[in-house]
Short mmCIF file of C-alpha atoms and ligand atoms in Angstrom, two decimals:
data_model
loop_
_atom_site.label_atom_id
_atom_site.label_comp_id
_atom_site.label_asym_id
_atom_site.label_seq_id
_atom_site.Cartn_x
_atom_site.Cartn_y
_atom_site.Cartn_z
CA MET A 12 21.44 -1.75 -27.34
CA ASN A 13 20.67 -4.82 -26.03
CA THR A 14 18.42 -6.51 -23.35
CA GLN A 15 20.74 -6.14 -20.12
CA GLN A 16 21.93 -2.95 -21.00
CA LEU A 17 18.26 -1.52 -21.07
CA THR A 18 17.57 -3.27 -18.35
CA ASN A 19 20.44 -1.13 -16.37
CA ALA A 20 19.06 1.81 -17.58
CA VAL A 21 16.17 1.45 -16.74
CA ARG A 22 16.59 0.35 -13.16
CA GLN A 23 19.04 3.17 -12.75
CA GLU A 24 16.76 5.85 -13.99
CA ALA A 25 14.22 4.37 -11.37
CA ILE A 26 16.56 5.26 -8.35
CA ARG A 27 17.69 7.72 -10.27
CA LEU A 28 14.29 9.42 -9.99
CA GLY A 29 13.61 8.30 -6.39
CA PHE A 30 12.96 5.01 -6.48
CA GLU A 31 13.87 2.48 -4.09
CA GLY A 32 13.94 -0.07 -6.45
CA CYS A 33 13.30 -1.67 -9.40
CA GLY A 34 12.66 -4.67 -10.77
CA PHE A 35 11.68 -6.84 -13.89
CA SER A 36 9.47 -9.92 -14.54
CA ARG A 37 8.20 -11.36 -17.77
CA ALA A 38 4.42 -10.34 -18.17
CA GLY A 39 2.07 -13.27 -18.19
CA PHE A 40 -0.55 -15.38 -16.66
CA LEU A 41 0.15 -15.56 -12.37
CA GLU A 42 -1.19 -19.23 -12.21
CA ASP A 43 -0.63 -19.08 -7.93
CA GLU A 44 -2.72 -17.13 -7.49
CA ALA A 45 -5.51 -17.38 -9.57
CA GLY A 46 -6.63 -20.19 -6.77
CA ARG A 47 -5.67 -18.38 -3.98
CA LEU A 48 -7.24 -15.14 -5.68
CA GLU A 49 -10.16 -17.09 -6.13
CA ALA A 50 -10.36 -18.86 -2.77
CA TRP A 51 -10.13 -14.69 -1.13
CA LEU A 52 -13.34 -14.14 -3.25
CA HIS A 53 -14.75 -17.36 -2.63
CA GLY A 54 -14.38 -17.00 1.03
CA GLN A 55 -16.71 -13.72 1.21
CA LYS A 56 -12.48 -12.19 2.47
CA HIS A 57 -12.82 -8.82 0.68
CA GLY A 58 -15.76 -7.57 3.06
CA ASP A 59 -18.45 -4.95 0.38
CA MET A 60 -14.86 -4.51 -1.83
CA SER A 61 -16.90 -5.71 -4.32
CA TRP A 62 -15.02 -4.14 -7.07
CA MET A 63 -11.96 -6.83 -6.29
CA GLU A 64 -14.63 -9.37 -8.01
CA ASN A 65 -13.78 -7.15 -10.96
CA HIS A 66 -11.90 -7.82 -14.07
CA PHE A 67 -10.64 -11.55 -12.80
CA ASP A 68 -9.14 -12.56 -15.84
CA LYS A 69 -6.89 -9.12 -16.71
CA ARG A 70 -5.94 -9.23 -12.50
CA LEU A 71 -4.21 -12.68 -13.37
CA ASP A 72 -2.51 -11.65 -16.25
CA PRO A 73 -1.23 -7.94 -17.75
CA THR A 74 -1.55 -8.87 -20.86
CA LEU A 75 -5.24 -9.39 -21.10
CA LEU A 76 -5.51 -6.48 -19.71
CA VAL A 77 -2.22 -4.01 -21.55
CA PRO A 78 -2.24 -6.40 -25.09
CA GLY A 79 1.19 -6.80 -26.91
CA SER A 80 3.02 -6.55 -23.21
CA LYS A 81 6.10 -8.42 -22.62
CA SER A 82 6.98 -7.82 -18.91
CA VAL A 83 5.71 -5.99 -15.51
CA VAL A 84 8.29 -3.65 -14.01
CA SER A 85 7.49 -2.93 -10.45
CA VAL A 86 9.20 0.04 -8.83
CA LEU A 87 8.83 0.77 -5.11
CA CYS A 88 9.27 3.95 -3.18
CA SER A 89 9.83 4.00 0.42
CA TYR A 90 7.99 6.83 2.83
CA ASN A 91 9.47 5.36 5.82
CA GLN A 92 10.90 8.44 8.74
CA PRO A 93 12.20 6.30 11.54
CA GLU A 94 12.10 9.36 13.59
CA VAL A 95 8.36 10.70 13.21
CA PHE A 96 7.41 7.11 12.64
CA SER A 97 9.12 6.21 16.29
CA GLU A 98 6.86 8.19 17.72
CA HIS A 99 3.71 7.59 16.08
CA ILE A 100 3.89 4.22 17.56
CA LYS A 101 4.88 4.94 20.74
CA ASP A 102 2.08 7.85 20.97
CA ASP A 103 -0.92 5.47 22.21
CA GLU A 104 -3.46 8.67 23.89
CA ASN A 105 -3.77 10.55 20.26
CA PRO A 106 -6.15 9.14 17.39
CA LYS A 107 -4.06 7.92 14.87
CA ILE A 108 -3.86 7.95 10.92
CA SER A 109 -2.00 5.02 9.38
CA LYS A 110 1.56 6.15 8.14
CA TYR A 111 1.32 5.53 4.75
CA ALA A 112 -0.95 8.55 4.74
CA LEU A 113 0.22 10.96 6.30
CA GLY A 114 1.76 12.88 3.61
CA GLU A 115 0.81 12.90 -0.04
CA ASP A 116 -1.60 10.83 -1.95
CA TYR A 117 0.74 8.26 -3.18
CA HIS A 118 -0.81 7.69 -5.45
CA PHE A 119 0.11 11.26 -7.36
CA VAL A 120 3.81 11.05 -5.99
CA LEU A 121 4.18 7.67 -7.78
CA LYS A 122 2.16 8.03 -11.40
CA ASP A 123 4.59 11.42 -11.98
CA LYS A 124 8.19 9.74 -11.32
CA LEU A 125 6.43 6.42 -13.79
CA PHE A 126 5.37 9.06 -16.23
CA GLN A 127 9.17 9.91 -15.97
CA LEU A 128 10.17 6.14 -16.10
CA PHE A 129 8.22 5.72 -19.09
CA GLU A 130 9.62 8.04 -21.46
CA PHE A 131 12.65 7.20 -20.42
CA THR A 132 12.34 4.06 -21.38
CA LYS A 133 10.56 4.89 -24.26
CA GLN A 134 13.44 7.09 -25.49
CA LEU A 135 16.47 5.02 -25.02
CA ASN A 136 14.16 1.24 -26.66
CA GLY A 137 13.35 3.64 -29.93
CA GLY A 138 9.26 3.71 -28.82
CA LEU A 139 7.28 1.78 -26.35
CA GLU A 140 3.91 0.21 -25.68
CA GLY A 141 2.26 0.38 -21.93
CA ARG A 142 0.62 1.90 -19.45
CA VAL A 143 1.63 2.86 -15.56
CA PHE A 144 -0.22 2.15 -12.77
CA VAL A 145 -0.47 2.78 -8.74
CA ASP A 146 -2.12 0.16 -6.78
CA SER A 147 -4.63 -0.13 -9.21
CA ALA A 148 -7.27 -2.74 -8.67
CA PRO A 149 -6.74 -4.86 -12.36
CA VAL A 150 -3.08 -5.21 -11.24
CA MET A 151 -1.97 -7.91 -9.23
CA ASP A 152 1.33 -5.28 -7.70
CA LYS A 153 2.25 -7.82 -4.37
CA ALA A 154 2.52 -10.83 -6.62
CA TRP A 155 4.62 -8.77 -9.35
CA ALA A 156 7.14 -6.63 -6.41
CA VAL A 157 6.98 -10.68 -5.36
CA LYS A 158 8.34 -12.29 -8.85
CA SER A 159 10.47 -9.10 -9.42
CA GLY A 160 12.33 -9.68 -6.33
CA LEU A 161 11.19 -6.31 -4.76
CA GLY A 162 10.70 -8.66 -1.82
CA TRP A 163 8.74 -11.60 -0.19
CA MET A 164 5.07 -12.22 1.21
CA GLY A 165 5.24 -11.50 4.52
CA LYS A 166 2.78 -13.80 7.32
CA ASN A 167 1.08 -9.82 7.43
CA THR A 168 0.50 -10.09 3.85
CA ASN A 169 3.02 -6.98 2.79
CA ILE A 170 5.60 -7.06 0.94
CA LEU A 171 9.09 -6.82 3.32
CA ASN A 172 12.13 -6.22 1.81
CA ARG A 173 15.41 -6.60 3.68
CA THR A 174 16.46 -2.81 3.41
CA HIS A 175 12.96 -0.92 3.58
CA GLY A 176 10.84 -3.47 5.74
CA SER A 177 7.82 -2.47 4.89
CA TRP A 178 7.01 0.66 4.20
CA PHE A 179 6.78 1.30 1.56
CA PHE A 180 4.32 1.41 -1.82
CA LEU A 181 4.23 -0.47 -5.30
CA GLY A 182 3.95 0.95 -8.92
CA GLU A 183 4.19 -0.52 -12.12
CA MET A 184 4.57 -0.16 -15.69
CA ILE A 185 3.08 -2.97 -18.40
CA VAL A 186 4.78 -2.47 -21.19
CA ASP A 187 6.01 -4.39 -24.77
CA ALA A 188 9.42 -4.13 -24.13
CA GLU A 189 11.78 -7.33 -23.16
CA PHE A 190 14.36 -7.34 -20.17
CA HIS A 191 16.65 -9.24 -18.16
CA TYR A 192 14.20 -10.67 -15.66
CA ASP A 193 14.74 -10.94 -11.96
CA SER A 194 14.58 -14.23 -9.58
CA PRO A 195 12.12 -14.07 -6.19
CA VAL A 196 14.25 -13.46 -3.84
CA SER A 197 13.38 -15.84 -0.40
CA ASP A 198 11.31 -15.89 3.06
CA HIS A 199 12.62 -14.00 5.91
CA CYS A 200 9.46 -14.60 7.96
CA GLY A 201 11.53 -17.98 9.86
CA SER A 202 9.01 -18.55 12.64
CA CYS A 203 8.02 -15.21 13.33
CA THR A 204 4.26 -14.67 14.60
CA ARG A 205 4.52 -11.46 15.78
CA CYS A 206 2.35 -10.08 13.27
CA ILE A 207 -0.55 -12.82 13.79
CA ASP A 208 -0.20 -12.44 17.40
CA ALA A 209 -0.51 -8.26 17.58
CA CYS A 210 -3.41 -8.27 14.96
CA PRO A 211 -6.64 -7.20 17.90
CA THR A 212 -9.22 -8.49 15.07
CA ASP A 213 -7.45 -12.35 14.93
CA ALA A 214 -7.35 -11.20 11.26
CA ILE A 215 -4.14 -12.55 9.94
CA THR A 216 -3.81 -16.07 8.85
CA PRO A 217 -0.10 -16.80 7.69
CA TYR A 218 0.19 -15.45 4.52
CA GLN A 219 -3.96 -14.11 4.31
CA VAL A 220 -5.94 -11.66 6.23
CA ASP A 221 -9.59 -11.90 6.24
CA GLY A 222 -10.35 -8.08 4.69
CA SER A 223 -13.99 -8.34 6.09
CA LYS A 224 -12.11 -8.25 9.48
CA CYS A 225 -9.23 -5.49 8.95
CA ILE A 226 -9.45 -2.39 11.19
CA SER A 227 -8.11 -0.53 7.88
CA TYR A 228 -10.96 -1.96 5.92
CA PHE A 229 -13.24 -0.82 8.83
CA THR A 230 -11.49 2.41 9.04
CA ILE A 231 -11.11 3.06 5.02
CA GLU A 232 -13.45 0.72 3.35
CA LEU A 233 -16.25 0.13 4.69
CA ARG A 234 -19.08 3.04 4.26
CA ASP A 235 -21.75 1.64 6.61
CA GLU A 236 -21.76 1.66 10.51
CA ILE A 237 -18.33 -0.38 12.19
CA PRO A 238 -19.45 -3.76 13.63
CA ALA A 239 -20.45 -3.90 16.88
CA GLU A 240 -18.07 -6.74 17.60
CA TYR A 241 -15.19 -5.09 15.84
CA GLN A 242 -15.98 -1.66 17.74
CA ASP A 243 -13.81 -2.09 20.70
CA LYS A 244 -10.76 -2.85 18.35
CA LEU A 245 -10.27 -0.09 16.32
CA GLY A 246 -7.77 1.32 19.77
CA ASN A 247 -6.66 4.66 18.16
CA TRP A 248 -6.99 4.02 14.84
CA ILE A 249 -9.20 6.14 12.79
CA PHE A 250 -8.25 6.14 9.39
CA GLY A 251 -6.11 2.85 8.26
CA CYS A 252 -4.55 0.45 11.02
CA ASP A 253 -0.14 -0.42 11.39
CA ILE A 254 -0.26 -2.41 14.10
CA CYS A 255 1.15 -5.20 12.07
CA GLN A 256 4.09 -3.40 10.61
CA ASP A 257 4.66 -1.83 13.32
CA VAL A 258 5.79 -4.75 15.87
CA CYS A 259 7.39 -6.23 12.12
CA PRO A 260 11.73 -6.50 13.28
CA TRP A 261 12.07 -5.81 9.69
CA ASN A 262 10.69 -2.76 10.29
CA ARG A 263 12.44 -1.86 13.33
CA LYS A 264 15.80 -0.87 11.10
CA ALA A 265 13.96 -0.35 8.10
CA LYS A 266 16.16 2.52 5.50
CA ALA A 267 14.56 6.11 5.81
CA GLY A 268 12.56 7.24 2.15
CA SER A 269 14.16 10.10 0.22
CA GLU A 270 10.63 11.70 -1.09
CA PRO A 271 9.73 14.76 0.18
CA ARG A 272 6.29 14.71 -1.08
CA LEU A 273 5.11 11.69 1.21
CA ALA A 274 6.75 13.47 4.42
CA ALA A 275 4.35 13.45 7.40
CA ARG A 276 2.21 16.65 7.63
CA GLN A 277 2.47 17.92 11.02
CA PRO A 278 -1.16 18.13 12.04
CA LEU A 279 -2.08 14.72 10.87
CA LEU A 280 0.97 13.32 13.80
CA SER A 281 -0.01 15.46 16.62
CA ASN A 282 -4.02 16.28 17.62
CA ASN A 283 -5.53 15.22 20.16
CA MET A 284 -9.41 13.95 20.52
CA GLU A 285 -10.89 17.23 21.00
CA TYR A 286 -9.48 18.41 18.00
CA TRP A 287 -10.36 15.90 15.27
CA GLU A 288 -14.14 16.14 17.13
CA GLU A 289 -14.34 19.64 16.21
CA LEU A 290 -12.75 19.13 12.80
CA ASN A 291 -15.52 20.49 9.77
CA LEU A 292 -16.02 19.70 6.52
CA MET A 293 -14.36 22.80 5.59
CA GLU A 294 -11.00 22.39 7.99
CA PHE A 295 -11.42 18.66 6.58
CA ARG A 296 -10.78 19.54 3.10
CA LYS A 297 -7.45 21.62 3.51
CA LEU A 298 -5.93 19.30 5.33
CA PHE A 299 -6.45 16.39 3.83
CA LYS A 300 -6.03 17.91 0.06
CA LYS A 301 -3.93 15.17 -2.25
CA ASN A 302 -4.07 13.55 0.92
CA PRO A 303 -5.04 9.30 0.68
CA VAL A 304 -7.53 10.42 3.61
CA GLN A 305 -10.19 11.71 1.41
CA ARG A 306 -11.10 7.95 0.47
CA THR A 307 -12.95 7.61 3.35
CA LYS A 308 -14.65 10.86 3.10
CA PHE A 309 -15.61 13.37 5.83
CA GLU A 310 -18.67 11.06 6.98
CA GLY A 311 -16.29 8.14 7.23
CA LEU A 312 -13.63 9.54 9.01
CA LYS A 313 -16.41 11.08 11.76
CA ARG A 314 -17.57 8.24 12.15
CA ASN A 315 -13.78 6.60 12.86
CA ILE A 316 -13.58 9.47 14.98
CA GLU A 317 -16.84 8.96 16.66
CA ALA A 318 -16.37 5.23 17.46
CA ILE A 319 -13.17 5.50 19.43
CA LYS A 320 -14.39 8.10 21.62
CA SER A 321 -17.33 6.26 21.91
CA ASN A 322 -14.60 2.97 23.26
CA ARG A 323 -13.22 6.02 25.59
CA SER A 324 -16.10 6.42 27.42
S1 SF4 B 414 -4.03 -3.72 9.50
FE1 SF4 B 414 -4.76 -4.14 12.24
S2 SF4 B 414 -7.26 -5.25 11.92
FE2 SF4 B 414 -5.36 -5.20 10.21
S3 SF4 B 414 -4.53 -7.08 9.47
FE3 SF4 B 414 -3.21 -5.64 10.64
S4 SF4 B 414 -3.10 -5.65 12.64
FE4 SF4 B 414 -4.53 -6.61 11.35
S1 SF4 B 415 5.62 -9.41 11.77
FE1 SF4 B 415 7.50 -11.63 11.42
S2 SF4 B 415 5.78 -13.23 10.39
FE2 SF4 B 415 4.99 -11.33 10.71
S3 SF4 B 415 5.59 -10.34 8.17
FE3 SF4 B 415 6.79 -9.56 10.18
S4 SF4 B 415 8.96 -11.24 9.91
FE4 SF4 B 415 6.84 -12.19 9.21
#
C-alpha cells in the first residue's frame, strides 16, 4: 500500500468511526507558533493556568514529544445539535453551561474512536508507533488542525470549518507512519468583527484571546474568587462561555454532529436558578458523571452560581 492509499484508507475509516474530518500534517517544529506562544505566555495571558508554561519545547515539536514520529493526524468531531443549540442561545433566563459540556466528556468519546483509528492504521501499515491525544496540554491541537486543512483560526481563536462552524472537538494521532499531507485552507473571517464586539470582557484582539480576561477561564480554570471587575460580566454563565461562538456567522448553518454520546443531557439545559442553588454534592456527582463540568469541581460550580445570583440581586 502506498502513502496515498494509506492516507485515503485512514481518512475513510475516520469518517466511518464518526469523525467529521481527518487531516494529515508532517510532524516538525511549529515555527510560526513559537513566537506567538512565547509572547502570549510572557504577557501572562494564561492567567493562573501555569501548566501552560510546561513542556514548551515539546509543545512546539511533536517529534520531541513522541520520539520517532513523522506525522500528526488531526481529527474533527462535531458536537453540534442545531435545535438544542438555537434554544440554548435564545434562553437568557436559566443559568447556562457551555455547549461543549452538555454531553459526555469528549476526552472519553474521542479517545475511544482514536484508539480504534490507531489500531486500524497499525494493521494497514504493518505496524505503528505513536500516541493519541485529546485536548492535551503538550499538543498545539489548533495549529495542527490548521496545518492539516481542517479549518482556519478565527479571530476568536476557535478553529472554523466551512461545514461545521466551530462546534467541534479536535484530537490527534502522532505516529511514525508517513502520509500524503494536506494543505491549510484560507481564512474566511473577512471583515467580520462580531466575536470581538460581542465579548463582554473585551478579551479578544483579532486572533488572540486574553485567557486571564475570559469568562471560560474564570468559571472553569480559576480556583480563587472571580475578580470583582469581571463578576458583573458573567451574564448567566455558570460553566464556560459561548458568546464569541454564538455570534459567529459560520455557526449559523453548521451541520449537525452525529455522535450520540455527545448529545446534551436534558437536566443540564433546562434548570432554573432555584435548581442550581439547591444542588448538593451527591446530586452534582450524579449529574456530572463523565461530564466536563467536573473540572471546576462542586465548589467551583457553587462559586459561579453564587456570582451570577449576586449580579441579579
Ligand atoms: S468565551 Fe466569552 S469571555 Fe471568552 S473570549 Fe469568548 S466571548 Fe469573550
Ligand atoms: S465572528 Fe466573525 S471574526 Fe469572529 S470568528 Fe466568526 S467569522 Fe471570524
